[in-house]
Amino acid sequence: DTEVTQTPKHLVMGMTNKKSLKCEQHMGHRAMYWYKQKAKKPPELMFVYSYEKLSINESVPSRFSPECPNSSLLNLHLHALQPEDSALYLCASSTDRDFGRTQYFGPGTRLLVL
Amino acid sequence: DAKTTQPTSMDCAEGRAANLPCNHSTISGNEYVYWYRQIHSQGPQYIIHGLKNNETNEMASLIITEDRKSSTLILPHATLRDTAVYYCIVRVANNAGNMLTFGGGTRLMVKP
């Protein structure tokens, strides 16, 4: 199974809402990632988890809060977002600590903040 | 990581070979060349990577010049499903501090 799943596929939220994005993989990967992708732009790294610990935070605003409850799951908690946070949020995973090795991406959650 | 330069867009006829160039003139000796692609509304997909030698897998071939300053991704028989944005990324392998940094990519349009 080389699949990374993400839910929901689409999400619309107001600026005062709290919502969560979920990502799951069962490949035994110990590194998991969140990327943000604006329209017609390349993906930009947000967070990296390695062995369930936050390893890298690319200066992401605190209204985005990642969580890795176990080695298969990765969440992204959203609170008080701004319209400019509307984007495709991609989750990815890879083996161990070499974060540049082949990464497997999920299909993404398309988020619209009103 | 070395910076890469790719054409913004390319067209290819269905059934013909698609040759996607990438310049990475400042590449270091320990940096690999990776290729990913992103089909519309999907997550990026790994295609292939290499260091010095040419590489081939079931998806594509990667040709790296002898001086390693440029490379070409070859899709031997392009299909309509190969229409996507193709990203060339150069990075050091086996180094946890080196992320995948996506550049602008090449938007490949395969036409019937």
PDB file of C-alpha atoms in Angstrom, chain A residues 40-113:
ATOM      1  CA  LYS A  40      -0.367  27.988  -9.943  1.00  0.00           C
ATOM      2  CA  LYS A  41       2.504  27.936  -7.437  1.00  0.00           C
ATOM      3  CA  PRO A  42       4.752  25.071  -6.302  1.00  0.00           C
ATOM      4  CA  PRO A  43       4.182  23.358  -2.942  1.00  0.00           C
ATOM      5  CA  GLU A  44       5.807  25.044   0.042  1.00  0.00           C
ATOM      6  CA  LEU A  45       6.896  23.086   3.092  1.00  0.00           C
ATOM      7  CA  MET A  46       5.167  23.955   6.373  1.00  0.00           C
ATOM      8  CA  PHE A  47       6.034  21.261   8.913  1.00  0.00           C
ATOM      9  CA  VAL A  48       8.037  18.051   9.202  1.00  0.00           C
ATOM     10  CA  TYR A  49       7.474  15.347  11.791  1.00  0.00           C
ATOM     11  CA  SER A  50      10.078  12.681  12.396  1.00  0.00           C
ATOM     12  CA  TYR A  51       9.264   9.772  14.682  1.00  0.00           C
ATOM     13  CA  GLU A  52       6.157  11.606  15.887  1.00  0.00           C
ATOM     14  CA  LYS A  53       8.152  14.657  16.957  1.00  0.00           C
ATOM     15  CA  LEU A  54       8.015  18.047  15.277  1.00  0.00           C
ATOM     16  CA  SER A  55      11.333  18.396  13.522  1.00  0.00           C
ATOM     17  CA  ILE A  56      10.875  21.428  11.304  1.00  0.00           C
ATOM     18  CA  ASN A  57       8.513  24.379  11.417  1.00  0.00           C
ATOM     19  CA  GLU A  58       9.044  26.696   8.462  1.00  0.00           C
ATOM     20  CA  SER A  59       7.986  29.806  10.406  1.00  0.00           C
ATOM     21  CA  VAL A  60       4.325  28.951  10.026  1.00  0.00           C
ATOM     22  CA  PRO A  61       1.818  31.223  11.866  1.00  0.00           C
ATOM     23  CA  SER A  62       0.417  29.773  15.086  1.00  0.00           C
ATOM     24  CA  ARG A  63      -3.098  29.639  13.645  1.00  0.00           C
ATOM     25  CA  PHE A  64      -1.823  26.413  12.039  1.00  0.00           C
ATOM     26  CA  SER A  65      -1.144  23.749  14.673  1.00  0.00           C
ATOM     27  CA  PRO A  66       0.197  20.348  13.621  1.00  0.00           C
ATOM     28  CA  GLU A  67      -0.189  17.159  15.600  1.00  0.00           C
ATOM     29  CA  CYS A  68       1.163  13.649  15.109  1.00  0.00           C
ATOM     30  CA  PRO A  69      -0.783  11.338  17.453  1.00  0.00           C
ATOM     31  CA  ASN A  70       0.972   8.209  16.170  1.00  0.00           C
ATOM     32  CA  SER A  71       3.262   7.084  13.397  1.00  0.00           C
ATOM     33  CA  SER A  72       0.423   6.672  10.900  1.00  0.00           C
ATOM     34  CA  LEU A  73      -1.549   9.845  11.511  1.00  0.00           C
ATOM     35  CA  LEU A  74      -0.876  13.530  11.004  1.00  0.00           C
ATOM     36  CA  ASN A  75      -3.334  16.298  11.761  1.00  0.00           C
ATOM     37  CA  LEU A  76      -3.335  19.999  11.000  1.00  0.00           C
ATOM     38  CA  HIS A  77      -5.546  22.041  13.329  1.00  0.00           C
ATOM     39  CA  LEU A  78      -6.816  25.321  11.918  1.00  0.00           C
ATOM     40  CA  HIS A  79      -8.064  28.265  13.956  1.00  0.00           C
ATOM     41  CA  ALA A  80      -8.782  31.882  13.107  1.00  0.00           C
ATOM     42  CA  LEU A  81      -7.552  31.564   9.547  1.00  0.00           C
ATOM     43  CA  GLN A  82      -7.442  34.394   7.047  1.00  0.00           C
ATOM     44  CA  PRO A  83      -8.781  34.383   3.482  1.00  0.00           C
ATOM     45  CA  GLU A  84      -5.191  34.351   2.203  1.00  0.00           C
ATOM     46  CA  ASP A  85      -4.784  30.927   3.843  1.00  0.00           C
ATOM     47  CA  SER A  86      -7.049  29.483   1.173  1.00  0.00           C
ATOM     48  CA  ALA A  87      -4.935  26.891  -0.640  1.00  0.00           C
ATOM     49  CA  LEU A  88      -4.387  23.198  -1.310  1.00  0.00           C
ATOM     50  CA  TYR A  89      -2.891  21.527   1.763  1.00  0.00           C
ATOM     51  CA  LEU A  90      -0.800  18.499   0.946  1.00  0.00           C
ATOM     52  CA  CYS A  91       0.384  15.776   3.266  1.00  0.00           C
ATOM     53  CA  ALA A  92       3.357  13.571   2.426  1.00  0.00           C
ATOM     54  CA  SER A  93       5.382  10.817   4.047  1.00  0.00           C
ATOM     55  CA  SER A  94       8.784   9.211   3.565  1.00  0.00           C
ATOM     56  CA  THR A  95      11.052   6.698   5.233  1.00  0.00           C
ATOM     57  CA  ASP A  96      13.199   7.614   8.230  1.00  0.00           C
ATOM     58  CA  ARG A  97      15.228  10.726   8.593  1.00  0.00           C
ATOM     59  CA  ASP A  98      16.268  11.539   5.045  1.00  0.00           C
ATOM     60  CA  PHE A  99      13.564  14.020   4.362  1.00  0.00           C
ATOM     61  CA  GLY A 100      14.413  14.348   0.731  1.00  0.00           C
ATOM     62  CA  ARG A 101      14.066  10.709  -0.163  1.00  0.00           C
ATOM     63  CA  THR A 102      11.078   9.675  -2.181  1.00  0.00           C
ATOM     64  CA  GLN A 103       8.092  11.371  -0.682  1.00  0.00           C
ATOM     65  CA  TYR A 104       4.605  10.009  -1.186  1.00  0.00           C
ATOM     66  CA  PHE A 105       1.957  12.690  -1.377  1.00  0.00           C
ATOM     67  CA  GLY A 106      -1.729  12.573  -0.646  1.00  0.00           C
ATOM     68  CA  PRO A 107      -4.299  14.174  -2.961  1.00  0.00           C
ATOM     69  CA  GLY A 108      -4.619  17.216  -0.734  1.00  0.00           C
ATOM     70  CA  THR A 109      -7.388  19.135   1.000  1.00  0.00           C
ATOM     71  CA  ARG A 110      -8.619  22.179  -0.859  1.00  0.00           C
ATOM     72  CA  LEU A 111      -9.372  24.836   1.754  1.00  0.00           C
ATOM     73  CA  LEU A 112     -11.421  27.967   1.244  1.00  0.00           C
ATOM     74  CA  VAL A 113     -11.503  30.539   4.033  1.00  0.00           C
TER      75      VAL A 113
END
